[in-house]
mmCIF file of C-alpha atoms and ligand atoms in Angstrom:
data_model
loop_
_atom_site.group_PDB
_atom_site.id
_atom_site.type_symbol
_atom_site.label_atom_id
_atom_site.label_comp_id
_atom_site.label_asym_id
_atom_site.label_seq_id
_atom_site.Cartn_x
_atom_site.Cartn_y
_atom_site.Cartn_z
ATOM 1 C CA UNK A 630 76.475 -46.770 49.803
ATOM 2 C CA UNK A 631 79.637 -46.107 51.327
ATOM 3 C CA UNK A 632 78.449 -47.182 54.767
ATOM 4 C CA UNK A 633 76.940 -50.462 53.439
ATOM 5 C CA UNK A 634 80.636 -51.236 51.830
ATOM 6 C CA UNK A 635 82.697 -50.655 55.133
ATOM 7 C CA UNK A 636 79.594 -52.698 56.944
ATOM 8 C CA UNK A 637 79.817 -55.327 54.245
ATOM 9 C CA UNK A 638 84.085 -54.991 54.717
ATOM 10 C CA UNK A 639 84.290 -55.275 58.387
ATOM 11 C CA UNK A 640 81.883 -58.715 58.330
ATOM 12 C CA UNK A 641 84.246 -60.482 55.683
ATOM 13 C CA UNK A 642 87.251 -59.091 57.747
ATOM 14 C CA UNK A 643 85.961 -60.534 60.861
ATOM 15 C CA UNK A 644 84.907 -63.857 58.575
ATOM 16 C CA UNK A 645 88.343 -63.587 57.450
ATOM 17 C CA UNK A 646 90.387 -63.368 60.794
ATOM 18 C CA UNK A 647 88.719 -65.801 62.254
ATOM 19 C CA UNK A 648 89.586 -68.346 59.667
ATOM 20 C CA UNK A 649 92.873 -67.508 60.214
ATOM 21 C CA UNK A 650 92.757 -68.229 63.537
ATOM 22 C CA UNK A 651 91.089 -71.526 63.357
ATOM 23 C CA UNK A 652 93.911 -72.156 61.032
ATOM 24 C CA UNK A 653 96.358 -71.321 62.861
ATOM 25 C CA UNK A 654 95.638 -73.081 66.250
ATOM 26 C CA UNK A 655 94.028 -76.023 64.375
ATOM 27 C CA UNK A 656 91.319 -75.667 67.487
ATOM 28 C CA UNK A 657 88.197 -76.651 65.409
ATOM 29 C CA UNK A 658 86.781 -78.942 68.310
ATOM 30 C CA UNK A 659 87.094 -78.502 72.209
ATOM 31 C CA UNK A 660 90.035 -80.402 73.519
ATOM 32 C CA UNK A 661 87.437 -83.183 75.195
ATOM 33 C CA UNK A 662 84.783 -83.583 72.321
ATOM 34 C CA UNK A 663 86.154 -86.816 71.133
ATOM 35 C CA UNK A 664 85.228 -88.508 75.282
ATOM 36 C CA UNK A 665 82.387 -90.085 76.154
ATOM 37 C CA UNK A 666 80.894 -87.977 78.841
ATOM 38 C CA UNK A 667 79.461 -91.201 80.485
ATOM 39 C CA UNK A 668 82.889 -92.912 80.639
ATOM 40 C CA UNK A 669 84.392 -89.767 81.642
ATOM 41 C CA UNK A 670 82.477 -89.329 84.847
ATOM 42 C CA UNK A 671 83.053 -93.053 85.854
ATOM 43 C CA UNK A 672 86.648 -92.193 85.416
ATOM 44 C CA UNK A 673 86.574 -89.630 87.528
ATOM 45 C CA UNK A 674 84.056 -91.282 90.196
ATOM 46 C CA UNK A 675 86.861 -94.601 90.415
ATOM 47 C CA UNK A 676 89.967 -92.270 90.758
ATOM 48 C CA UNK A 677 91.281 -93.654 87.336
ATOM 49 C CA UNK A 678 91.860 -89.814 86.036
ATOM 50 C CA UNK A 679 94.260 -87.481 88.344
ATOM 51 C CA UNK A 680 91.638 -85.471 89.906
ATOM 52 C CA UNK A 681 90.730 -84.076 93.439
ATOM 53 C CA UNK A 682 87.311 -84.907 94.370
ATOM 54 C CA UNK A 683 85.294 -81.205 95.708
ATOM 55 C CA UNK A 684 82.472 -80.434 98.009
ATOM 56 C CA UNK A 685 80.087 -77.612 98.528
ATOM 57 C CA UNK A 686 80.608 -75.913 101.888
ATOM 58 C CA UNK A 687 77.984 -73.489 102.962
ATOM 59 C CA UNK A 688 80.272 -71.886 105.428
ATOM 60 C CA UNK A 689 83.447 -71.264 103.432
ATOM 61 C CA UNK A 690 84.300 -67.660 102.672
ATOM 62 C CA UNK A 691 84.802 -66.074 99.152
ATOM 63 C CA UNK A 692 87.493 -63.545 99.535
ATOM 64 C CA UNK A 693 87.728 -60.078 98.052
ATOM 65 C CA UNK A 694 91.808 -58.736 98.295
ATOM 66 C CA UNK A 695 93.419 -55.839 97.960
ATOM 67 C CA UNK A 696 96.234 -57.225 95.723
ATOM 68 C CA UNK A 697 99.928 -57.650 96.035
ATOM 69 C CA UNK A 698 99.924 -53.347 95.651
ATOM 70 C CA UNK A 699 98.402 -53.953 99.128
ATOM 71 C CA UNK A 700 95.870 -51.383 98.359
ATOM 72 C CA UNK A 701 92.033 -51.456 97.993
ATOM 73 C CA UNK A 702 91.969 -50.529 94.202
ATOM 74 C CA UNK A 703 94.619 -49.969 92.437
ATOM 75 C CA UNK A 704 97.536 -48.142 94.988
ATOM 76 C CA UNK A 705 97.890 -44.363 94.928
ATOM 77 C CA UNK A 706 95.009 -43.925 92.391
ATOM 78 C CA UNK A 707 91.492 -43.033 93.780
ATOM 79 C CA UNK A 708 89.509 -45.980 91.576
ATOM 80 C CA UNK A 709 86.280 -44.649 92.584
ATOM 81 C CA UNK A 710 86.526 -40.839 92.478
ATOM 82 C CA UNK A 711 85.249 -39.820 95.995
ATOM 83 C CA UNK A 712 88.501 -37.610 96.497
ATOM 84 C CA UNK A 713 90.002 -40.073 98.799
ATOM 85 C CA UNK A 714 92.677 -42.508 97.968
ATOM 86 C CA UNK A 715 92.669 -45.831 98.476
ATOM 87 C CA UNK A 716 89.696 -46.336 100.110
ATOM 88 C CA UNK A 717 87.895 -49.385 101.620
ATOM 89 C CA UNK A 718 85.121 -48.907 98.912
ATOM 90 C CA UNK A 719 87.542 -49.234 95.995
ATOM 91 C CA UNK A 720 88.205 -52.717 96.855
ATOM 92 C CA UNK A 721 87.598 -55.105 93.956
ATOM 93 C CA UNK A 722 87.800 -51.832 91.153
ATOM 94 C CA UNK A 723 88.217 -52.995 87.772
ATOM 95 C CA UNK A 724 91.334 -52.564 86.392
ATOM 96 C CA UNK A 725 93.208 -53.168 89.650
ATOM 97 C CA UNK A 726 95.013 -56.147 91.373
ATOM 98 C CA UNK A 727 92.594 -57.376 93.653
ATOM 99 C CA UNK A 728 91.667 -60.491 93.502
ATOM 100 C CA UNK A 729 88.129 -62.764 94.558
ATOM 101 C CA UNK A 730 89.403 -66.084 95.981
ATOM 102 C CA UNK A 731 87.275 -69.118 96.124
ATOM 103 C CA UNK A 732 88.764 -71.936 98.923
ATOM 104 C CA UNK A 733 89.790 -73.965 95.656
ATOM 105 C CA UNK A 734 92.254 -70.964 94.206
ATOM 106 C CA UNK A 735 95.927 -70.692 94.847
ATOM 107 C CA UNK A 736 96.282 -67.667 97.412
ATOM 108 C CA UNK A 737 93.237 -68.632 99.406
ATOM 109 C CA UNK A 738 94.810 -69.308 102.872
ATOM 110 C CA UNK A 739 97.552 -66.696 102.193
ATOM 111 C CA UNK A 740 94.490 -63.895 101.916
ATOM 112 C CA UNK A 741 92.999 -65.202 104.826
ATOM 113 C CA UNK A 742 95.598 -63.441 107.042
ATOM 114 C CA UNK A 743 96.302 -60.365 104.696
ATOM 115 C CA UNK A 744 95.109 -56.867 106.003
ATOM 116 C CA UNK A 745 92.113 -55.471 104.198
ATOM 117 C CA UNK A 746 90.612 -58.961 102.700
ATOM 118 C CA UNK A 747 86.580 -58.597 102.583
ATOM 119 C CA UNK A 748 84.702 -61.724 103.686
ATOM 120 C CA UNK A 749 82.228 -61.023 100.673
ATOM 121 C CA UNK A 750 79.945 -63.928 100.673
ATOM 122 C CA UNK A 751 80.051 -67.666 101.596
ATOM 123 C CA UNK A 752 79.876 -71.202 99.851
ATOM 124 C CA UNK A 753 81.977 -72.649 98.109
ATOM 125 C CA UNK A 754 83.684 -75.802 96.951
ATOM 126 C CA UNK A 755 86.473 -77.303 98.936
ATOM 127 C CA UNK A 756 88.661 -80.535 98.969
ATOM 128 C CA UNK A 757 86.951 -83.536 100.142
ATOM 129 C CA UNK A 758 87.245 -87.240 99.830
ATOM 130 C CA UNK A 759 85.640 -90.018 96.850
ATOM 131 C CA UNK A 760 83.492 -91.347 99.806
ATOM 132 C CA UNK A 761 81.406 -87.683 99.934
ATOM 133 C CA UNK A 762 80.157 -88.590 97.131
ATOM 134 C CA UNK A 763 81.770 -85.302 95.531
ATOM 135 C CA UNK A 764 79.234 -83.192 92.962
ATOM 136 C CA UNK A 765 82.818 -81.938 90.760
ATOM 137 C CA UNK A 766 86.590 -82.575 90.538
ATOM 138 C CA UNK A 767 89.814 -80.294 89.468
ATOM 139 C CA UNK A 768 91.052 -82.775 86.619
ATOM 140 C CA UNK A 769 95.047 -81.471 85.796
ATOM 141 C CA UNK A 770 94.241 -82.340 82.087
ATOM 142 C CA UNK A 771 90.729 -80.542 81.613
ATOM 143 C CA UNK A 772 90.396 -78.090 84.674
ATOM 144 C CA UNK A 773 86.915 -78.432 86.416
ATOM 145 C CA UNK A 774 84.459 -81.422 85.344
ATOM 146 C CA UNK A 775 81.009 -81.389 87.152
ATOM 147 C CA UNK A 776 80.120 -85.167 88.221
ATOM 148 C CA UNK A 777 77.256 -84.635 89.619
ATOM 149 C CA UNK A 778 76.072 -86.319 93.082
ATOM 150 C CA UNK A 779 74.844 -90.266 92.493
ATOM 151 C CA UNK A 780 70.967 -90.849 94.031
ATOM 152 C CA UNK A 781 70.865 -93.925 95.593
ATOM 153 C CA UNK A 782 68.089 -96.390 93.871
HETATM 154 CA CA1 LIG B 1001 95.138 -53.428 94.908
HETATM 155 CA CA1 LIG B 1002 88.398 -43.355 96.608
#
Protein backbone atom coordinates (compact mmCIF):
# COMPACT_ATOMS: atom_id res chain seq x y z
CA UNK A 1 0.00 0.00 0.00
CA UNK A 2 2.64 2.22 0.93
CA UNK A 3 4.60 1.58 -2.25
CA UNK A 4 1.52 2.14 -4.49
CA UNK A 5 1.11 5.77 -2.62
CA UNK A 6 4.80 7.00 -3.19
CA UNK A 7 4.33 5.36 -6.96
CA UNK A 8 1.00 7.11 -7.25
CA UNK A 9 3.00 10.51 -5.51
CA UNK A 10 5.98 10.61 -7.67
CA UNK A 11 3.57 10.41 -11.11
CA UNK A 12 1.40 13.51 -9.93
CA UNK A 13 4.76 15.18 -8.84
CA UNK A 14 6.25 14.67 -12.15
CA UNK A 15 2.52 15.69 -13.70
CA UNK A 16 2.88 18.51 -11.45
CA UNK A 17 6.44 19.92 -12.32
CA UNK A 18 5.99 19.72 -15.57
CA UNK A 19 3.02 21.96 -15.60
CA UNK A 20 4.96 24.26 -13.94
CA UNK A 21 7.35 24.34 -16.36
CA UNK A 22 5.16 24.70 -19.32
CA UNK A 23 3.92 27.56 -17.31
CA UNK A 24 6.64 29.07 -16.72
CA UNK A 25 8.42 29.19 -20.17
CA UNK A 26 5.00 29.52 -21.91
CA UNK A 27 6.81 26.85 -24.51
CA UNK A 28 3.59 24.87 -25.35
CA UNK A 29 4.48 24.72 -29.20
CA UNK A 30 8.01 24.51 -30.93
CA UNK A 31 9.25 27.92 -31.81
CA UNK A 32 8.51 27.11 -35.82
CA UNK A 33 5.05 25.26 -35.61
CA UNK A 34 3.09 28.21 -36.70
CA UNK A 35 5.46 28.08 -40.62
CA UNK A 36 4.50 26.47 -43.41
CA UNK A 37 7.16 23.92 -44.01
CA UNK A 38 6.59 24.33 -47.84
CA UNK A 39 7.13 28.13 -47.74
CA UNK A 40 9.87 27.66 -45.42
CA UNK A 41 12.06 25.61 -47.69
CA UNK A 42 11.43 28.02 -50.69
CA UNK A 43 12.68 30.62 -48.34
CA UNK A 44 15.55 29.07 -47.70
CA UNK A 45 16.16 27.66 -51.42
CA UNK A 46 15.82 31.78 -52.77
CA UNK A 47 18.20 33.14 -50.00
CA UNK A 48 15.20 35.20 -48.54
CA UNK A 49 16.03 33.72 -44.82
CA UNK A 50 19.80 34.36 -43.43
CA UNK A 51 21.10 30.98 -43.95
CA UNK A 52 24.33 29.25 -45.29
CA UNK A 53 23.57 26.75 -47.82
CA UNK A 54 25.63 23.00 -46.74
CA UNK A 55 26.92 20.06 -48.64
CA UNK A 56 27.79 16.52 -47.89
CA UNK A 57 31.51 15.84 -48.33
CA UNK A 58 32.58 12.27 -48.27
CA UNK A 59 36.12 13.20 -47.55
CA UNK A 60 35.83 15.67 -44.67
CA UNK A 61 37.10 14.51 -41.30
CA UNK A 62 35.06 14.31 -37.99
CA UNK A 63 37.43 15.21 -35.27
CA UNK A 64 37.83 13.65 -31.85
CA UNK A 65 40.02 16.36 -29.34
CA UNK A 66 41.58 16.20 -26.40
CA UNK A 67 40.08 19.45 -24.98
CA UNK A 68 41.41 22.77 -23.93
CA UNK A 69 43.01 20.50 -20.63
CA UNK A 70 45.09 19.32 -23.63
CA UNK A 71 44.74 15.87 -22.40
CA UNK A 72 43.09 12.69 -23.84
CA UNK A 73 40.35 12.37 -21.08
CA UNK A 74 40.04 14.42 -18.60
CA UNK A 75 43.96 15.75 -17.50
CA UNK A 76 45.72 14.04 -14.60
CA UNK A 77 42.83 11.53 -14.06
CA UNK A 78 43.18 8.00 -15.65
CA UNK A 79 39.36 8.03 -17.36
CA UNK A 80 39.69 4.54 -18.30
CA UNK A 81 41.38 2.72 -15.40
CA UNK A 82 44.31 0.88 -17.16
CA UNK A 83 46.82 2.42 -14.51
CA UNK A 84 48.14 4.86 -16.94
CA UNK A 85 47.28 8.46 -17.12
CA UNK A 86 46.22 10.20 -19.80
CA UNK A 87 46.33 7.86 -22.31
CA UNK A 88 45.60 7.87 -26.09
CA UNK A 89 42.63 5.44 -25.38
CA UNK A 90 40.90 7.84 -22.98
CA UNK A 91 40.28 10.20 -25.69
CA UNK A 92 36.61 11.14 -26.04
CA UNK A 93 35.82 9.73 -22.04
CA UNK A 94 32.65 10.91 -20.82
CA UNK A 95 32.76 13.40 -18.45
CA UNK A 96 35.83 15.10 -19.93
CA UNK A 97 36.54 18.11 -22.28
CA UNK A 98 37.05 16.58 -25.44
CA UNK A 99 35.22 17.47 -27.98
CA UNK A 100 33.88 15.63 -31.67
CA UNK A 101 34.01 18.39 -34.32
CA UNK A 102 32.05 18.20 -37.46
CA UNK A 103 33.61 20.79 -40.44
CA UNK A 104 30.36 22.94 -39.65
CA UNK A 105 31.34 23.50 -35.66
CA UNK A 106 33.24 26.42 -34.30
CA UNK A 107 36.83 24.95 -33.41
CA UNK A 108 37.01 22.77 -36.48
CA UNK A 109 40.12 24.25 -38.25
CA UNK A 110 41.66 25.21 -34.86
CA UNK A 111 41.63 21.15 -33.96
CA UNK A 112 42.95 20.41 -37.14
CA UNK A 113 46.45 21.53 -36.03
CA UNK A 114 46.12 20.63 -32.22
CA UNK A 115 48.36 17.68 -30.93
CA UNK A 116 46.46 14.52 -30.16
CA UNK A 117 43.16 15.20 -32.45
CA UNK A 118 41.84 11.61 -33.79
CA UNK A 119 40.72 11.63 -37.43
CA UNK A 120 37.70 9.35 -36.27
CA UNK A 121 35.62 8.97 -39.30
CA UNK A 122 34.75 11.00 -42.46
CA UNK A 123 31.67 12.84 -44.10
CA UNK A 124 30.30 15.49 -43.30
CA UNK A 125 28.52 18.68 -44.22
CA UNK A 126 30.45 21.71 -45.25
CA UNK A 127 29.78 25.28 -46.69
CA UNK A 128 28.83 25.37 -50.21
CA UNK A 129 27.02 27.61 -52.58
CA UNK A 130 22.77 27.92 -53.57
CA UNK A 131 23.89 26.63 -57.07
CA UNK A 132 24.91 22.91 -55.37
CA UNK A 133 21.76 22.51 -54.97
CA UNK A 134 22.46 22.22 -51.05
CA UNK A 135 20.41 19.11 -49.15
CA UNK A 136 20.37 21.60 -45.53
CA UNK A 137 21.19 25.14 -44.30
CA UNK A 138 22.42 26.71 -40.73
CA UNK A 139 19.38 29.25 -40.42
CA UNK A 140 20.65 31.97 -37.36
CA UNK A 141 16.91 31.98 -36.25
CA UNK A 142 16.12 28.09 -36.15
CA UNK A 143 19.64 26.32 -36.23
CA UNK A 144 19.74 23.45 -38.89
CA UNK A 145 16.68 23.04 -41.46
CA UNK A 146 17.01 20.00 -43.87
CA UNK A 147 15.91 21.20 -47.55
CA UNK A 148 16.32 18.41 -49.13
CA UNK A 149 18.03 18.10 -52.77
CA UNK A 150 15.37 19.20 -55.79
CA UNK A 151 15.05 16.15 -58.67
CA UNK A 152 14.94 17.61 -61.80
CA UNK A 153 11.47 16.68 -63.76
CA1 LIG B 1 40.72 16.55 -22.25
CA1 LIG C 1 44.32 5.39 -18.74
Amino acid sequence: MVIRLLIVGMLLGGVIARLVMLNHTRQFTPPTAGLDRADLKRAVSRGDIDSQPYCFADDVAILLTVGRDGQPGQADYDDNLDGIVDDRRETGAVGSDDECLGPADSGYQAALDLPGTLAISKGGFVPCDVEANPPRALTAKWGWFVVGKEVAE
